[in-house]
Coordinates of N, CA and C in Angstrom, one line a residue:
M1 N 0.8 -1.2 0.0 CA 0.0 0.0 0.0 C 0.9 1.2 0.0
S2 N 0.5 2.2 -0.7 CA 1.3 3.5 -0.8 C 0.7 4.5 0.2
Y3 N 1.6 5.2 0.8 CA 1.2 6.2 1.8 C 1.6 7.6 1.3
T4 N 0.9 8.6 1.8 CA 1.3 9.9 1.4 C 2.6 10.3 2.0
D5 N 3.2 11.3 1.5 CA 4.4 11.8 2.0 C 4.3 12.2 3.5
D6 N 3.1 12.8 3.7 CA 2.9 13.3 5.1 C 2.8 12.2 6.1
E7 N 2.2 11.0 5.7 CA 2.1 9.9 6.6 C 3.5 9.3 6.9
R8 N 4.3 9.2 5.8 CA 5.7 8.6 5.9 C 6.5 9.6 6.8
I9 N 6.4 10.9 6.6 CA 7.2 11.8 7.3 C 6.8 11.8 8.8
R10 N 5.5 11.7 9.1 CA 5.1 11.6 10.5 C 5.6 10.4 11.2
A11 N 5.5 9.2 10.5 CA 6.0 8.0 11.0 C 7.5 8.0 11.3
K12 N 8.3 8.6 10.4 CA 9.7 8.7 10.5 C 10.1 9.7 11.7
R13 N 9.4 10.8 11.8 CA 9.6 11.7 12.9 C 9.3 11.0 14.2
R14 N 8.2 10.3 14.3 CA 7.9 9.6 15.5 C 9.0 8.6 15.9
A15 N 9.5 7.9 14.9 CA 10.6 6.9 15.1 C 11.8 7.6 15.6
L16 N 12.2 8.7 15.0 CA 13.3 9.5 15.4 C 13.2 10.0 16.9
Y17 N 12.0 10.5 17.2 CA 11.7 10.9 18.5 C 11.9 9.8 19.5
I18 N 11.3 8.6 19.2 CA 11.4 7.4 20.1 C 12.9 7.1 20.3
L19 N 13.7 7.1 19.2 CA 15.1 6.7 19.3 C 15.9 7.7 19.9
A20 N 15.5 9.0 20.0 CA 16.2 10.0 20.7 C 16.2 9.8 22.2
Q21 N 15.1 9.2 22.6 CA 14.9 8.9 24.1 C 16.0 7.9 24.6
R22 N 16.1 6.8 23.9 CA 17.0 5.8 24.3 C 17.2 4.8 23.1
D23 N 18.1 3.9 23.2 CA 18.2 2.9 22.1 C 17.1 1.9 22.2
H24 N 16.7 1.3 21.1 CA 15.6 0.4 21.0 C 16.0 -0.8 20.0
S25 N 15.4 -1.9 20.2 CA 15.5 -3.0 19.3 C 14.5 -2.8 18.2
K26 N 14.7 -3.5 17.1 CA 13.7 -3.4 16.0 C 12.3 -3.7 16.5
K27 N 12.1 -4.7 17.3 CA 10.8 -5.1 17.8 C 10.2 -4.0 18.7
E28 N 11.1 -3.4 19.6 CA 10.6 -2.4 20.5 C 10.1 -1.2 19.7
L29 N 10.8 -0.8 18.7 CA 10.4 0.4 17.9 C 9.2 0.1 17.1
Y30 N 9.1 -1.1 16.5 CA 7.9 -1.5 15.8 C 6.7 -1.6 16.7
D31 N 6.8 -2.1 17.9 CA 5.7 -2.2 18.8 C 5.2 -0.8 19.2
K32 N 6.1 0.2 19.3 CA 5.7 1.5 19.6 C 5.0 2.2 18.4
L33 N 5.6 2.0 17.3 CA 5.0 2.6 16.1 C 3.6 2.0 15.7
I34 N 3.5 0.8 15.9 CA 2.2 0.1 15.5 C 1.0 0.6 16.2
K35 N 1.2 1.3 17.3 CA 0.0 1.9 18.0 C -0.6 3.0 17.2
N36 N 0.1 3.6 16.3 CA -0.4 4.8 15.5 C -0.3 4.7 14.0
Y37 N 0.4 3.6 13.5 CA 0.6 3.5 12.1 C 0.3 2.1 11.6
P38 N 0.0 2.0 10.3 CA -0.2 0.6 9.7 C 1.1 -0.2 9.8
P39 N 0.9 -1.6 9.9 CA 2.0 -2.5 10.0 C 3.1 -2.3 8.9
D40 N 2.7 -2.2 7.6 CA 3.7 -2.2 6.6 C 4.5 -0.8 6.6
L41 N 3.8 0.2 7.0 CA 4.5 1.5 7.2 C 5.5 1.4 8.3
C42 N 5.1 0.8 9.4 CA 6.0 0.6 10.5 C 7.3 -0.2 10.1
E43 N 7.1 -1.3 9.4 CA 8.2 -2.1 8.9 C 9.1 -1.3 8.1
M44 N 8.6 -0.5 7.2 CA 9.4 0.3 6.3 C 10.2 1.3 7.1
V45 N 9.6 1.9 8.1 CA 10.3 2.9 8.9 C 11.4 2.3 9.8
V46 N 11.1 1.1 10.3 CA 12.1 0.4 11.1 C 13.3 0.0 10.3
E47 N 13.1 -0.5 9.1 CA 14.2 -0.8 8.1 C 15.0 0.4 7.8
L48 N 14.3 1.5 7.6 CA 15.0 2.8 7.2 C 15.9 3.2 8.4
M49 N 15.4 3.0 9.6 CA 16.2 3.4 10.8 C 17.4 2.5 10.9
C50 N 17.3 1.2 10.5 CA 18.4 0.3 10.5 C 19.4 0.7 9.4
E51 N 18.9 1.0 8.3 CA 19.8 1.4 7.2 C 20.7 2.6 7.5
H52 N 20.1 3.5 8.3 CA 20.8 4.7 8.7 C 21.6 4.5 10.0
D53 N 21.7 3.3 10.4 CA 22.4 2.9 11.7 C 21.9 3.6 12.9
L54 N 20.6 3.9 12.9 CA 20.0 4.4 14.1 C 19.5 3.3 15.1
I55 N 19.4 2.1 14.5 CA 19.1 0.9 15.3 C 20.3 0.0 15.1
N56 N 21.0 -0.3 16.1 CA 22.2 -1.2 16.0 C 22.0 -2.2 17.1
E57 N 21.4 -3.4 16.7 CA 21.0 -4.4 17.8 C 22.2 -5.0 18.4
E58 N 23.3 -5.1 17.7 CA 24.5 -5.7 18.3 C 25.0 -4.8 19.4
K59 N 25.2 -3.5 19.2 CA 25.6 -2.6 20.3 C 24.6 -2.5 21.4
Y60 N 23.3 -2.5 21.0 CA 22.2 -2.5 22.0 C 22.3 -3.7 22.9
T61 N 22.5 -4.9 22.3 CA 22.6 -6.1 23.1 C 23.8 -6.1 24.1
Q62 N 24.9 -5.6 23.5 CA 26.1 -5.5 24.3 C 25.9 -4.6 25.5
K63 N 25.3 -3.4 25.3 CA 25.1 -2.4 26.3 C 24.1 -2.9 27.4
L64 N 23.0 -3.6 26.9 CA 22.1 -4.1 27.9 C 22.6 -5.3 28.7
Y65 N 23.4 -6.1 28.1 CA 24.0 -7.3 28.8 C 24.9 -6.8 29.9
K66 N 25.7 -5.8 29.6 CA 26.6 -5.3 30.6 C 25.8 -4.6 31.7
S67 N 24.8 -3.9 31.3 CA 24.0 -3.2 32.3 C 23.3 -4.2 33.3
Y68 N 22.8 -5.2 32.7 CA 22.1 -6.2 33.5 C 23.0 -7.0 34.5
I69 N 24.3 -7.2 34.0 CA 25.3 -7.8 34.9 C 25.6 -6.9 36.0
N70 N 25.7 -5.6 35.7 CA 25.9 -4.6 36.8 C 24.8 -4.5 37.8
K71 N 23.6 -4.9 37.3 CA 22.4 -4.9 38.2 C 22.4 -6.1 39.1
G72 N 23.3 -7.1 38.9 CA 23.4 -8.3 39.7 C 22.5 -9.4 39.2
W73 N 22.2 -9.4 37.9 CA 21.3 -10.4 37.3 C 22.1 -11.6 36.8
G74 N 21.5 -12.7 36.8 CA 22.2 -13.9 36.3 C 21.9 -14.1 34.9
K75 N 22.6 -15.2 34.3 CA 22.5 -15.4 32.9 C 21.1 -15.7 32.4
S76 N 20.3 -16.5 33.1 CA 19.0 -16.8 32.6 C 18.0 -15.6 32.6
K77 N 18.1 -14.8 33.6 CA 17.2 -13.6 33.7 C 17.6 -12.6 32.6
I78 N 18.9 -12.5 32.3 CA 19.4 -11.6 31.3 C 18.9 -12.1 29.9
R79 N 19.1 -13.4 29.7 CA 18.6 -14.0 28.4 C 17.1 -13.7 28.2
F80 N 16.3 -14.0 29.3 CA 14.9 -13.8 29.2 C 14.5 -12.3 28.8
E81 N 15.2 -11.4 29.5 CA 14.9 -10.0 29.3 C 15.3 -9.5 27.9
L82 N 16.4 -10.0 27.4 CA 16.9 -9.6 26.1 C 16.0 -10.2 25.0
R83 N 15.5 -11.4 25.2 CA 14.5 -12.0 24.3 C 13.2 -11.2 24.3
R84 N 12.8 -10.8 25.5 CA 11.6 -10.1 25.6 C 11.6 -8.8 24.8
K85 N 12.8 -8.2 24.7 CA 13.0 -7.0 24.0 C 13.1 -7.2 22.5
G86 N 13.1 -8.5 22.1 CA 13.1 -8.9 20.7 C 14.5 -9.0 20.1
L87 N 15.5 -9.1 20.9 CA 16.9 -9.2 20.3 C 17.1 -10.7 19.9
P88 N 17.8 -10.8 18.8 CA 18.1 -12.2 18.2 C 18.9 -13.1 19.2
D89 N 18.6 -14.4 19.2 CA 19.3 -15.3 20.0 C 20.8 -15.4 19.7
S90 N 21.1 -15.1 18.4 CA 22.5 -15.2 18.0 C 23.3 -14.1 18.7
L91 N 22.8 -12.9 18.8 CA 23.4 -11.8 19.5 C 23.5 -12.0 21.0
I92 N 22.5 -12.6 21.5 CA 22.5 -12.9 23.0 C 23.6 -14.0 23.3
S93 N 23.6 -15.0 22.4 CA 24.6 -16.1 22.6 C 26.1 -15.5 22.5
Q94 N 26.2 -14.6 21.6 CA 27.5 -13.9 21.4 C 27.9 -13.2 22.6
Q95 N 27.0 -12.5 23.3 CA 27.3 -11.8 24.5 C 27.6 -12.8 25.6
E96 N 26.9 -13.9 25.7 CA 27.1 -14.9 26.7 C 28.5 -15.5 26.7
E97 N 29.0 -15.6 25.4 CA 30.3 -16.2 25.3 C 31.4 -15.3 25.8
E98 N 31.1 -14.0 25.9 CA 32.1 -13.1 26.5 C 32.3 -13.2 28.0
Y99 N 31.3 -13.8 28.6 CA 31.3 -13.9 30.1 C 31.3 -15.4 30.4
D100 N 32.2 -15.9 31.2 CA 32.2 -17.3 31.6 C 31.5 -17.5 33.0
A101 N 31.4 -18.7 33.4 CA 30.7 -19.0 34.6 C 31.4 -18.4 35.8
E102 N 32.7 -18.2 35.7 CA 33.5 -17.6 36.9 C 33.0 -16.2 37.1
D103 N 32.7 -15.5 36.0 CA 32.2 -14.1 36.2 C 30.9 -14.1 37.0
F104 N 30.0 -15.0 36.7 CA 28.8 -15.0 37.4 C 29.0 -15.5 38.9
I105 N 29.9 -16.4 39.1 CA 30.2 -16.9 40.4 C 30.7 -15.8 41.2
D106 N 31.6 -15.0 40.6 CA 32.2 -13.8 41.3 C 31.0 -12.8 41.7
E107 N 30.1 -12.6 40.8 CA 29.0 -11.7 41.0 C 28.1 -12.3 42.2
I108 N 27.9 -13.6 42.2 CA 27.1 -14.2 43.3 C 27.8 -13.9 44.6
I109 N 29.1 -14.1 44.7 CA 29.9 -13.9 45.9 C 29.8 -12.5 46.3
H110 N 29.9 -11.6 45.4 CA 29.8 -10.1 45.6 C 28.4 -9.8 46.2
L111 N 27.3 -10.4 45.6 CA 26.0 -10.2 46.1 C 25.8 -10.7 47.5
V112 N 26.3 -11.9 47.8 CA 26.2 -12.5 49.1 C 26.9 -11.7 50.1
D113 N 28.1 -11.2 49.8 CA 28.8 -10.3 50.8 C 28.1 -9.0 51.0
K114 N 27.6 -8.4 49.9 CA 27.0 -7.1 50.0 C 25.6 -7.1 50.5
K115 N 24.8 -8.1 50.1 CA 23.3 -8.0 50.3 C 22.8 -9.0 51.2
Y116 N 23.4 -10.2 51.2 CA 22.8 -11.3 52.0 C 23.7 -11.8 53.2
A117 N 24.7 -11.1 53.5 CA 25.7 -11.5 54.5 C 25.0 -11.6 55.9
N118 N 24.1 -10.7 56.2 CA 23.4 -10.7 57.5 C 22.3 -11.7 57.5
K119 N 21.8 -12.2 56.4 CA 20.7 -13.1 56.3 C 21.2 -14.6 56.1
L120 N 22.5 -14.8 56.0 CA 23.0 -16.1 55.7 C 23.7 -16.7 56.9
D121 N 23.1 -17.8 57.3 CA 23.7 -18.6 58.5 C 23.8 -20.0 58.0
F122 N 25.1 -20.4 57.7 CA 25.3 -21.7 57.1 C 24.9 -22.9 58.0
S123 N 24.7 -22.6 59.3 CA 24.2 -23.7 60.2 C 22.7 -23.9 60.1
D124 N 22.0 -22.9 59.5 CA 20.6 -23.0 59.4 C 20.2 -23.3 57.9
Y125 N 19.7 -24.5 57.7 CA 19.3 -24.9 56.3 C 18.4 -23.9 55.6
K126 N 17.4 -23.5 56.4 CA 16.4 -22.6 55.8 C 17.0 -21.2 55.3
S127 N 17.9 -20.8 56.1 CA 18.6 -19.5 55.8 C 19.4 -19.7 54.4
V128 N 20.1 -20.8 54.3 CA 20.8 -21.1 53.0 C 19.8 -21.2 51.9
Q129 N 18.7 -21.9 52.1 CA 17.7 -22.1 51.1 C 17.1 -20.7 50.6
R130 N 16.8 -19.8 51.6 CA 16.3 -18.5 51.3 C 17.2 -17.7 50.4
V131 N 18.5 -17.7 50.7 CA 19.5 -17.0 49.9 C 19.6 -17.6 48.6
T132 N 19.6 -19.0 48.5 CA 19.7 -19.7 47.3 C 18.5 -19.3 46.4
A133 N 17.3 -19.3 46.9 CA 16.1 -19.0 46.2 C 16.2 -17.5 45.7
A134 N 16.7 -16.6 46.5 CA 16.8 -15.2 46.1 C 17.7 -15.1 44.9
L135 N 18.9 -15.8 45.0 CA 19.8 -15.7 43.9 C 19.3 -16.4 42.6
A136 N 18.5 -17.4 42.8 CA 17.9 -18.1 41.6 C 16.9 -17.2 41.0
R137 N 16.2 -16.4 41.8 CA 15.2 -15.5 41.2 C 15.9 -14.4 40.4
R138 N 17.2 -14.1 40.7 CA 17.9 -13.1 40.0 C 18.5 -13.7 38.7
G139 N 18.3 -15.0 38.5 CA 18.6 -15.7 37.2 C 20.0 -16.4 37.2
F140 N 20.5 -16.7 38.4 CA 21.8 -17.4 38.5 C 21.5 -18.9 38.5
A141 N 22.4 -19.6 37.9 CA 22.3 -21.1 37.8 C 22.5 -21.7 39.2
Y142 N 21.8 -22.8 39.4 CA 21.8 -23.4 40.8 C 23.3 -23.9 41.0
D143 N 23.9 -24.5 40.0 CA 25.3 -25.0 40.3 C 26.3 -23.9 40.6
D144 N 26.1 -22.7 39.9 CA 26.9 -21.5 40.2 C 26.7 -21.0 41.7
I145 N 25.4 -21.0 42.1 CA 25.0 -20.6 43.4 C 25.7 -21.5 44.4
K146 N 25.5 -22.8 44.2 CA 26.1 -23.8 45.1 C 27.6 -23.6 45.3
L147 N 28.3 -23.4 44.2 CA 29.8 -23.3 44.2 C 30.1 -22.0 44.9
A148 N 29.4 -20.9 44.6 CA 29.7 -19.6 45.2 C 29.5 -19.7 46.7
L149 N 28.4 -20.3 47.2 CA 28.1 -20.4 48.6 C 29.1 -21.2 49.3
S150 N 29.6 -22.3 48.6 CA 30.6 -23.1 49.3 C 31.9 -22.3 49.4
R151 N 32.3 -21.5 48.5 CA 33.5 -20.6 48.6 C 33.3 -19.6 49.7
V152 N 32.1 -19.0 49.8 CA 31.9 -18.1 50.9 C 32.0 -18.8 52.3
K153 N 31.4 -20.0 52.3 CA 31.4 -20.7 53.6 C 32.9 -21.1 54.0
D154 N 33.7 -21.5 53.0 CA 35.1 -21.9 53.3 C 36.0 -20.7 53.3
G155 N 35.5 -19.5 53.0 CA 36.3 -18.3 52.9 C 37.3 -18.3 51.8
D156 N 37.0 -19.1 50.8 CA 37.9 -19.4 49.6 C 37.7 -18.3 48.5
Y157 N 37.8 -17.0 48.9 CA 37.7 -16.0 47.9 C 38.5 -14.8 48.4
D158 N 38.8 -13.9 47.5 CA 39.6 -12.7 47.8 C 38.6 -11.6 48.2
E159 N 38.5 -11.2 49.5 CA 37.5 -10.2 49.9 C 37.9 -8.8 49.3
E160 N 39.2 -8.5 49.2 CA 39.6 -7.2 48.7 C 39.0 -7.0 47.3
E161 N 38.9 -8.0 46.5 CA 38.3 -7.9 45.1 C 36.9 -7.4 45.2
Y162 N 36.1 -7.7 46.2 CA 34.7 -7.4 46.2 C 34.5 -6.1 46.9
Y163 N 35.4 -5.5 47.6 CA 35.2 -4.3 48.4 C 35.9 -3.1 47.8
D164 N 36.6 -3.3 46.6 CA 37.3 -2.2 46.0 C 36.3 -1.3 45.2
E165 N 35.1 -1.9 44.9 CA 34.2 -1.1 44.0 C 33.5 0.0 44.7

C-alpha cells in the first residue's frame, strides 16, 4: 500500500523521537510505532532506521547485557529480558560467550557479601535455602550458586576484590 508523504514523514519523525529517548531493538520500535501507524509503514520505517544505523541491535545487546550484569542479574534472567526486547538469540549467545561461569560466580559472591551476609547462616538450612532462592530469582544457575556459597562458607575468595568497588 502506498502512503502519502505526510504519513511517511510523521512515522519517521515519531521513530526518530522514540530513538532520541534511548536505544531500541527493531521489535521495540515496531511495537511503539504500530500503535499509531499501519504495519507495513512501521516495517518500512524500522528498516529505514536500521539502514541509517539508528538501530544497532549488536551494540544495544552489548550495552544491555553489561547493564544487567551490573544490576546483579544472572545469565537466565538476562537472556529472558533480552529475548523479551526482541533481540536475536545469535546476538544474545555472542554476549554470553564473552562472560564465563566464573564471572557469574564472582557476582554471586559479591551479592552474598553485600546484600545477603546478614541473612546467611550456614548452620541454618532454611537460611541457606532462602538466599539460594533469592539468587535463583535473579537468574543465577543453581550450580553456580552452590559453588559460590561453598566458597563463601570456606572463605575461599579474595575479599579485597569485592570491596574495591
